[in-house]
């Protein structure tokens, strides 16, 4: 059964690692829904968070294939409820949504969002939350016909465990 | 090696290769490696460079060298087309776990990405078919890149790596020191054995119908002796995969034959009847299992591999053992009991008899005076007495060679197993002969595959490589012809070849050559080939209609073997 799986990989921060990892998806014709790469709190070690819809059997094999890449230190797969996951989204909202001046602060509090920029024609809001929360606000603004533009970060995740424990090379098989 | 000297990047590269034990490299110069070749000129006494006639030939030669010797094969090309011509050999080495270091030239780093003359993004192109690759853009990176390349190529599950070196890095000066790579924090090629040997031994002791499936991993781990000891102590029959052939001598009483699509009846039927399969350094390829859902229905599966991604990849696995084959086999001997398995061995014998009875060469007496491919290989096995290194091309020539060749020693059967690369045979045989010059090396080729890389006859001539070349000429792309006959209503769509006089071509390269067509000429010609001091070319015109049997049609279960055309 197809389901969203998130692969979290820790790698050497080197040229080409991103390609090698995405090739593992490409050769199995799996579309990547979102992908985030950045350096961790440990210098020289990058963290990849990749989400894709596939089966558990495929994600297991994919995880092993990614583990075999020379620069990959550790890799695991998760379902979305197993990680501390947040996304950041930016919403460009038409000014007409806010009506007369003075209500923007109140509305942004009500939406659980933060005001980033105000222009004569629009207001940019930022919201951090789970994918569902981000989607709910997007739906609401779209229904009202006031959402001008929208962008999101993809999942930003944290392990519940410490990075030292995760990367500890003594810890046997990780999958 | 620790004393610092200031030298060019090209010198640094050559000294690094020498430090890694490279004594031969196969290559082809071009614009972006001229500085390297210029320096190579001064190292002729320390590295033998063999100029091939095509970069693909260089890659396959490096593979043949690696497979025959166990050392890392090295090949070199220029940028652009030189580099892309290596790709087939690299892909082949990736699938067949062959340790190889490929060095490509690249345009100067200042103009990377500008579509410069002969620029190709070989790093991206080779990424899915290399174990690791790296672009060097300054001379100071060369020594560490080479050290890493060799370490990665030869450790764990071996494979090809590629180093792309920009021209400026070849000419810049650098303080050179060489330190071999001994480990990388992100890469653990030889893990401590993970899995329970005791559990395996218990299963083996209790099994009534166990079968060992030995793959190339046995050779790569140097575990041939341990394999035989394990089999002998436990009294367990051994079958080999195509890539595992020669890991155990054919004459060994526990050897029951080869697995797979054109393998022997006994080991395939035994896979289906077994209660325990002990797979060592093999990957349950579709050519071995046939229909995976119908494969080994009664067996528990013990799977030993150094690559954890193989465990459970194609087939369910009851006891995964992530380990080096040698370490695992040594551990399996502890507590192992000799169990009489008379019924099981009787079954093996019965199936072998069945094969002998049902698969009678092609048309027995009625071949209208034609020589058959099966006759040639059987006769060759008799003449060579199991001591030759057999290097095959791909197709019927390969399957007949696998079926009928005999081997006394390991690393004696070199073939393109995973990728099935036509054109592999001749250059790979050339590389093998360079690697083991004291051994007899015979390339067995079809007329199709020979013509894909036959320009390497020039390399054989120029470098006096004493490889024996046997072309089985049926004027067809025989394996495709066989499928067309059996599964496509004998519609021979574009498989017939009109061939030149091959012996004349070989003679033009100053290689003694002969063509035979009559069965009574066969033995004499093979003996003449064997006795030849240097290279020798023998073309045998064979029956065009001969098919390889037994055969398990693609996607069918191992239980549905075809024994003949009917």
GROMACS .gro file of N, CA and C in nm, chain B residues 145-264:
model
  360
  320UNK      N    1   4.265   1.141  -0.342
  320UNK     CA    2   4.157   1.084  -0.424
  320UNK      C    3   4.193   0.944  -0.472
  321UNK      N    4   4.318   0.926  -0.513
  321UNK     CA    5   4.360   0.793  -0.559
  321UNK      C    6   4.357   0.693  -0.443
  322UNK      N    7   4.403   0.739  -0.326
  322UNK     CA    8   4.404   0.650  -0.209
  322UNK      C    9   4.262   0.604  -0.175
  323UNK      N   10   4.170   0.699  -0.177
  323UNK     CA   11   4.030   0.667  -0.147
  323UNK      C   12   3.972   0.575  -0.255
  324UNK      N   13   4.006   0.606  -0.380
  324UNK     CA   14   3.952   0.528  -0.492
  324UNK      C   15   3.990   0.381  -0.480
  325UNK      N   16   4.116   0.354  -0.453
  325UNK     CA   17   4.160   0.214  -0.443
  325UNK      C   18   4.098   0.145  -0.322
  326UNK      N   19   4.092   0.219  -0.212
  326UNK     CA   20   4.034   0.162  -0.090
  326UNK      C   21   3.888   0.123  -0.114
  327UNK      N   22   3.813   0.212  -0.177
  327UNK     CA   23   3.671   0.185  -0.200
  327UNK      C   24   3.653   0.076  -0.305
  328UNK      N   25   3.735   0.080  -0.412
  328UNK     CA   26   3.719  -0.019  -0.519
  328UNK      C   27   3.739  -0.161  -0.469
  329UNK      N   28   3.837  -0.180  -0.382
  329UNK     CA   29   3.873  -0.318  -0.346
  329UNK      C   30   3.809  -0.367  -0.216
  330UNK      N   31   3.756  -0.279  -0.134
  330UNK     CA   32   3.705  -0.324  -0.003
  330UNK      C   33   3.557  -0.356  -0.010
  331UNK      N   34   3.509  -0.429   0.089
  331UNK     CA   35   3.367  -0.463   0.096
  331UNK      C   36   3.324  -0.538  -0.028
  332UNK      N   37   3.209  -0.501  -0.082
  332UNK     CA   38   3.171  -0.554  -0.212
  332UNK      C   39   3.243  -0.470  -0.315
  333UNK      N   40   3.339  -0.528  -0.388
  333UNK     CA   41   3.420  -0.445  -0.477
  333UNK      C   42   3.336  -0.382  -0.588
  334UNK      N   43   3.394  -0.282  -0.653
  334UNK     CA   44   3.322  -0.218  -0.763
  334UNK      C   45   3.407  -0.114  -0.830
  335UNK      N   46   3.354  -0.055  -0.937
  335UNK     CA   47   3.431   0.044  -1.011
  335UNK      C   48   3.421   0.182  -0.947
  336UNK      N   49   3.530   0.256  -0.951
  336UNK     CA   50   3.527   0.397  -0.911
  336UNK      C   51   3.588   0.479  -1.025
  337UNK      N   52   3.552   0.604  -1.031
  337UNK     CA   53   3.603   0.689  -1.139
  337UNK      C   54   3.658   0.818  -1.080
  338UNK      N   55   3.776   0.855  -1.126
  338UNK     CA   56   3.834   0.985  -1.087
  338UNK      C   57   3.850   1.068  -1.214
  339UNK      N   58   3.787   1.183  -1.213
  339UNK     CA   59   3.789   1.273  -1.328
  339UNK      C   60   3.888   1.385  -1.294
  340UNK      N   61   3.992   1.401  -1.373
  340UNK     CA   62   4.099   1.495  -1.335
  340UNK      C   63   4.112   1.606  -1.439
  341UNK      N   64   4.087   1.727  -1.397
  341UNK     CA   65   4.095   1.839  -1.492
  341UNK      C   66   4.240   1.858  -1.537
  342UNK      N   67   4.252   1.915  -1.657
  342UNK     CA   68   4.385   1.927  -1.716
  342UNK      C   69   4.479   2.013  -1.630
  343UNK      N   70   4.424   2.120  -1.571
  343UNK     CA   71   4.509   2.207  -1.490
  343UNK      C   72   4.566   2.132  -1.369
  344UNK      N   73   4.486   2.038  -1.315
  344UNK     CA   74   4.535   1.961  -1.200
  344UNK      C   75   4.649   1.868  -1.240
  345UNK      N   76   4.653   1.830  -1.368
  345UNK     CA   77   4.760   1.742  -1.414
  345UNK      C   78   4.893   1.817  -1.430
  346UNK      N   79   4.885   1.947  -1.456
  346UNK     CA   80   5.009   2.021  -1.480
  346UNK      C   81   5.057   2.104  -1.361
  347UNK      N   82   4.966   2.137  -1.269
  347UNK     CA   83   5.006   2.213  -1.151
  347UNK      C   84   5.113   2.138  -1.070
  348UNK      N   85   5.191   2.212  -0.996
  348UNK     CA   86   5.290   2.149  -0.909
  348UNK      C   87   5.233   2.129  -0.770
  349UNK      N   88   5.279   2.026  -0.704
  349UNK     CA   89   5.224   1.994  -0.573
  349UNK      C   90   5.332   1.929  -0.487
  350UNK      N   91   5.320   1.953  -0.355
  350UNK     CA   92   5.404   1.881  -0.259
  350UNK      C   93   5.344   1.743  -0.244
  351UNK      N   94   5.419   1.644  -0.282
  351UNK     CA   95   5.360   1.510  -0.286
  351UNK      C   96   5.399   1.424  -0.167
  352UNK      N   97   5.299   1.373  -0.098
  352UNK     CA   98   5.321   1.265  -0.003
  352UNK      C   99   5.206   1.168  -0.024
  353UNK      N  100   5.232   1.041  -0.008
  353UNK     CA  101   5.125   0.945  -0.030
  353UNK      C  102   5.093   0.868   0.097
  354UNK      N  103   4.968   0.875   0.135
  354UNK     CA  104   4.921   0.794   0.248
  354UNK      C  105   4.804   0.709   0.202
  355UNK      N  106   4.815   0.578   0.211
  355UNK     CA  107   4.701   0.494   0.172
  355UNK      C  108   4.580   0.522   0.261
  356UNK      N  109   4.464   0.503   0.208
  356UNK     CA  110   4.340   0.521   0.285
  356UNK      C  111   4.313   0.394   0.363
  357UNK      N  112   4.287   0.407   0.492
  357UNK     CA  113   4.262   0.287   0.572
  357UNK      C  114   4.121   0.285   0.630
  358UNK      N  115   4.046   0.391   0.610
  358UNK     CA  116   3.910   0.391   0.662
  358UNK      C  117   3.841   0.523   0.638
  359UNK      N  118   3.710   0.519   0.631
  359UNK     CA  119   3.628   0.639   0.617
  359UNK      C  120   3.516   0.628   0.719
  360UNK      N  121   3.483   0.738   0.784
  360UNK     CA  122   3.385   0.724   0.893
  360UNK      C  123   3.245   0.689   0.842
  361UNK      N  124   3.218   0.720   0.713
  361UNK     CA  125   3.084   0.693   0.662
  361UNK      C  126   3.073   0.558   0.592
  362UNK      N  127   3.180   0.480   0.593
  362UNK     CA  128   3.185   0.360   0.508
  362UNK      C  129   3.242   0.246   0.587
  363UNK      N  130   3.166   0.140   0.600
  363UNK     CA  131   3.208   0.027   0.683
  363UNK      C  132   3.207  -0.099   0.598
  364UNK      N  133   3.315  -0.121   0.520
  364UNK     CA  134   3.310  -0.228   0.420
  364UNK      C  135   3.318  -0.369   0.476
  365UNK      N  136   3.381  -0.386   0.589
  365UNK     CA  137   3.398  -0.522   0.640
  365UNK      C  138   3.347  -0.528   0.783
  366UNK      N  139   3.217  -0.541   0.795
  366UNK     CA  140   3.160  -0.537   0.930
  366UNK      C  141   3.189  -0.667   1.003
  367UNK      N  142   3.181  -0.659   1.133
  367UNK     CA  143   3.183  -0.783   1.211
  367UNK      C  144   3.062  -0.863   1.170
  368UNK      N  145   3.078  -0.995   1.168
  368UNK     CA  146   2.968  -1.079   1.122
  368UNK      C  147   2.842  -1.051   1.203
  369UNK      N  148   2.735  -1.025   1.129
  369UNK     CA  149   2.607  -0.996   1.192
  369UNK      C  150   2.510  -1.108   1.154
  370UNK      N  151   2.466  -1.184   1.249
  370UNK     CA  152   2.380  -1.299   1.222
  370UNK      C  153   2.433  -1.416   1.300
  371UNK      N  154   2.348  -1.513   1.320
  371UNK     CA  155   2.385  -1.622   1.409
  371UNK      C  156   2.438  -1.742   1.333
  372UNK      N  157   2.570  -1.766   1.344
  372UNK     CA  158   2.630  -1.884   1.281
  372UNK      C  159   2.575  -2.011   1.346
  373UNK      N  160   2.551  -2.003   1.476
  373UNK     CA  161   2.501  -2.122   1.547
  373UNK      C  162   2.365  -2.164   1.492
  374UNK      N  163   2.283  -2.065   1.462
  374UNK     CA  164   2.151  -2.095   1.406
  374UNK      C  165   2.164  -2.165   1.270
  375UNK      N  166   2.261  -2.115   1.191
  375UNK     CA  167   2.284  -2.175   1.060
  375UNK      C  168   2.329  -2.320   1.076
  376UNK      N  169   2.425  -2.342   1.165
  376UNK     CA  170   2.478  -2.477   1.184
  376UNK      C  171   2.367  -2.572   1.229
  377UNK      N  172   2.282  -2.523   1.317
  377UNK     CA  173   2.170  -2.604   1.364
  377UNK      C  174   2.078  -2.643   1.247
  378UNK      N  175   2.050  -2.544   1.163
  378UNK     CA  176   1.965  -2.570   1.046
  378UNK      C  177   2.030  -2.671   0.952
  379UNK      N  178   2.161  -2.654   0.930
  379UNK     CA  179   2.231  -2.743   0.837
  379UNK      C  180   2.233  -2.885   0.893
  380UNK      N  181   2.265  -2.897   1.023
  380UNK     CA  182   2.269  -3.030   1.084
  380UNK      C  183   2.135  -3.102   1.075
  381UNK      N  184   2.028  -3.024   1.083
  381UNK     CA  185   1.894  -3.085   1.083
  381UNK      C  186   1.840  -3.106   0.942
  382UNK      N  187   1.905  -3.045   0.841
  382UNK     CA  188   1.847  -3.047   0.706
  382UNK      C  189   1.866  -3.184   0.641
  383UNK      N  190   1.761  -3.227   0.572
  383UNK     CA  191   1.770  -3.352   0.495
  383UNK      C  192   1.817  -3.323   0.353
  384UNK      N  193   1.776  -3.205   0.304
  384UNK     CA  194   1.805  -3.173   0.164
  384UNK      C  195   1.864  -3.032   0.152
  385UNK      N  196   1.984  -3.011   0.207
  385UNK     CA  197   2.046  -2.878   0.198
  385UNK      C  198   2.123  -2.863   0.067
  386UNK      N  199   2.135  -2.740   0.020
  386UNK     CA  200   2.213  -2.713  -0.100
  386UNK      C  201   2.287  -2.581  -0.082
  387UNK      N  202   2.417  -2.583  -0.111
  387UNK     CA  203   2.496  -2.459  -0.106
  387UNK      C  204   2.491  -2.393  -0.244
  388UNK      N  205   2.458  -2.265  -0.247
  388UNK     CA  206   2.461  -2.188  -0.371
  388UNK      C  207   2.580  -2.094  -0.361
  389UNK      N  208   2.685  -2.123  -0.437
  389UNK     CA  209   2.807  -2.044  -0.425
  389UNK      C  210   2.816  -1.943  -0.539
  390UNK      N  211   2.832  -1.818  -0.503
  390UNK     CA  212   2.843  -1.712  -0.603
  390UNK      C  213   2.983  -1.656  -0.609
  391UNK      N  214   2.997  -1.546  -0.684
  391UNK     CA  215   3.128  -1.487  -0.700
  391UNK      C  216   3.186  -1.437  -0.568
  392UNK      N  217   3.098  -1.407  -0.472
  392UNK     CA  218   3.145  -1.360  -0.341
  392UNK      C  219   3.246  -1.456  -0.279
  393UNK      N  220   3.232  -1.585  -0.310
  393UNK     CA  221   3.328  -1.683  -0.258
  393UNK      C  222   3.468  -1.653  -0.311
  394UNK      N  223   3.476  -1.622  -0.441
  394UNK     CA  224   3.606  -1.589  -0.500
  394UNK      C  225   3.657  -1.455  -0.447
  395UNK      N  226   3.568  -1.358  -0.440
  395UNK     CA  227   3.609  -1.224  -0.398
  395UNK      C  228   3.663  -1.224  -0.256
  396UNK      N  229   3.610  -1.315  -0.174
  396UNK     CA  230   3.654  -1.324  -0.035
  396UNK      C  231   3.773  -1.418  -0.019
  397UNK      N  232   3.813  -1.484  -0.127
  397UNK     CA  233   3.920  -1.584  -0.116
  397UNK      C  234   3.875  -1.701  -0.029
  398UNK      N  235   3.748  -1.737  -0.042
  398UNK     CA  236   3.690  -1.837   0.049
  398UNK      C  237   3.671  -1.973  -0.018
  399UNK      N  238   3.743  -1.997  -0.128
  399UNK     CA  239   3.721  -2.122  -0.202
  399UNK      C  240   3.751  -2.245  -0.115
  400UNK      N  241   3.863  -2.238  -0.043
  400UNK     CA  242   3.902  -2.352   0.039
  400UNK      C  243   3.802  -2.371   0.153
  401UNK      N  244   3.762  -2.262   0.214
  401UNK     CA  245   3.665  -2.269   0.324
  401UNK      C  246   3.532  -2.325   0.276
  402UNK      N  247   3.495  -2.292   0.153
  402UNK     CA  248   3.370  -2.344   0.096
  402UNK      C  249   3.376  -2.496   0.086
  403UNK      N  250   3.487  -2.545   0.030
  403UNK     CA  251   3.501  -2.689   0.013
  403UNK      C  252   3.504  -2.760   0.149
  404UNK      N  253   3.574  -2.701   0.243
  404UNK     CA  254   3.581  -2.762   0.377
  404UNK      C  255   3.443  -2.768   0.443
  405UNK      N  256   3.371  -2.657   0.433
  405UNK     CA  257   3.236  -2.652   0.490
  405UNK      C  258   3.148  -2.760   0.427
  406UNK      N  259   3.154  -2.770   0.294
  406UNK     CA  260   3.073  -2.868   0.223
  406UNK      C  261   3.113  -3.010   0.262
  407UNK      N  262   3.244  -3.032   0.273
  407UNK     CA  263   3.292  -3.167   0.302
  407UNK      C  264   3.257  -3.210   0.445
  408UNK      N  265   3.280  -3.119   0.539
  408UNK     CA  266   3.249  -3.156   0.678
  408UNK      C  267   3.100  -3.189   0.692
  409UNK      N  268   3.016  -3.105   0.633
  409UNK     CA  269   2.872  -3.125   0.650
  409UNK      C  270   2.811  -3.222   0.550
  410UNK      N  271   2.891  -3.262   0.448
  410UNK     CA  272   2.840  -3.350   0.342
  410UNK      C  273   2.722  -3.282   0.271
  411UNK      N  274   2.750  -3.164   0.217
  411UNK     CA  275   2.646  -3.081   0.155
  411UNK      C  276   2.680  -3.061   0.008
  412UNK      N  277   2.586  -3.084  -0.083
  412UNK     CA  278   2.613  -3.058  -0.224
  412UNK      C  279   2.630  -2.909  -0.253
  413UNK      N  280   2.713  -2.879  -0.354
  413UNK     CA  281   2.743  -2.740  -0.389
  413UNK      C  282   2.705  -2.713  -0.535
  414UNK      N  283   2.629  -2.606  -0.556
  414UNK     CA  284   2.602  -2.558  -0.692
  414UNK      C  285   2.661  -2.420  -0.705
  415UNK      N  286   2.700  -2.382  -0.827
  415UNK     CA  287   2.754  -2.247  -0.844
  415UNK      C  288   2.664  -2.165  -0.937
  416UNK      N  289   2.665  -2.035  -0.915
  416UNK     CA  290   2.600  -1.943  -1.009
  416UNK      C  291   2.694  -1.924  -1.128
  417UNK      N  292   2.647  -1.855  -1.231
  417UNK     CA  293   2.733  -1.826  -1.346
  417UNK      C  294   2.862  -1.757  -1.301
  418UNK      N  295   2.847  -1.659  -1.210
  418UNK     CA  296   2.963  -1.584  -1.162
  418UNK      C  297   3.047  -1.665  -1.063
  419UNK      N  298   2.990  -1.771  -1.010
  419UNK     CA  299   3.062  -1.851  -0.912
  419UNK      C  300   3.141  -1.965  -0.975
  420UNK      N  301   3.121  -1.987  -1.104
  420UNK     CA  302   3.187  -2.100  -1.171
  420UNK      C  303   3.338  -2.094  -1.150
  421UNK      N  304   3.395  -2.208  -1.118
  421UNK     CA  305   3.538  -2.230  -1.090
  421UNK      C  306   3.575  -2.202  -0.944
  422UNK      N  307   3.478  -2.161  -0.862
  422UNK     CA  308   3.507  -2.146  -0.718
  422UNK      C  309   3.533  -2.282  -0.655
  423UNK      N  310   3.476  -2.387  -0.713
  423UNK     CA  311   3.500  -2.525  -0.668
  423UNK      C  312   3.529  -2.605  -0.794
  424UNK      N  313   3.628  -2.696  -0.791
  424UNK     CA  314   3.660  -2.770  -0.913
  424UNK      C  315   3.540  -2.855  -0.959
  425UNK      N  316   3.522  -2.866  -1.091
  425UNK     CA  317   3.412  -2.949  -1.143
  425UNK      C  318   3.422  -3.093  -1.096
  426UNK      N  319   3.547  -3.138  -1.073
  426UNK     CA  320   3.567  -3.278  -1.041
  426UNK      C  321   3.532  -3.310  -0.895
  427UNK      N  322   3.504  -3.209  -0.815
  427UNK     CA  323   3.476  -3.236  -0.674
  427UNK      C  324   3.347  -3.317  -0.660
  428UNK      N  325   3.351  -3.426  -0.581
  428UNK     CA  326   3.232  -3.512  -0.573
  428UNK      C  327   3.106  -3.442  -0.520
  429UNK      N  328   3.123  -3.334  -0.445
  429UNK     CA  329   3.005  -3.265  -0.393
  429UNK      C  330   2.949  -3.160  -0.490
  430UNK      N  331   3.023  -3.136  -0.598
  430UNK     CA  332   2.977  -3.035  -0.694
  430UNK      C  333   2.865  -3.093  -0.782
  431UNK      N  334   2.753  -3.024  -0.786
  431UNK     CA  335   2.639  -3.078  -0.862
  431UNK      C  336   2.605  -2.996  -0.987
  432UNK      N  337   2.680  -2.889  -1.013
  432UNK     CA  338   2.658  -2.817  -1.138
  432UNK      C  339   2.623  -2.671  -1.119
  433UNK      N  340   2.581  -2.610  -1.231
  433UNK     CA  341   2.553  -2.467  -1.232
  433UNK      C  342   2.404  -2.439  -1.226
  434UNK      N  343   2.374  -2.327  -1.161
  434UNK     CA  344   2.235  -2.285  -1.145
  434UNK      C  345   2.192  -2.199  -1.264
  435UNK      N  346   2.062  -2.186  -1.278
  435UNK     CA  347   2.012  -2.078  -1.362
  435UNK      C  348   1.948  -2.119  -1.491
  436UNK      N  349   1.917  -2.017  -1.568
  436UNK     CA  350   1.838  -2.029  -1.691
  436UNK      C  351   1.890  -2.140  -1.783
  437UNK      N  352   2.022  -2.147  -1.800
  437UNK     CA  353   2.081  -2.253  -1.882
  437UNK      C  354   2.172  -2.341  -1.797
  438UNK      N  355   2.142  -2.348  -1.669
  438UNK     CA  356   2.223  -2.428  -1.580
  438UNK      C  357   2.189  -2.575  -1.593
  439UNK      N  358   2.239  -2.653  -1.498
  439UNK     CA  359   2.216  -2.798  -1.503
  439UNK      C  360   2.083  -2.834  -1.439
   0.00000   0.00000   0.00000
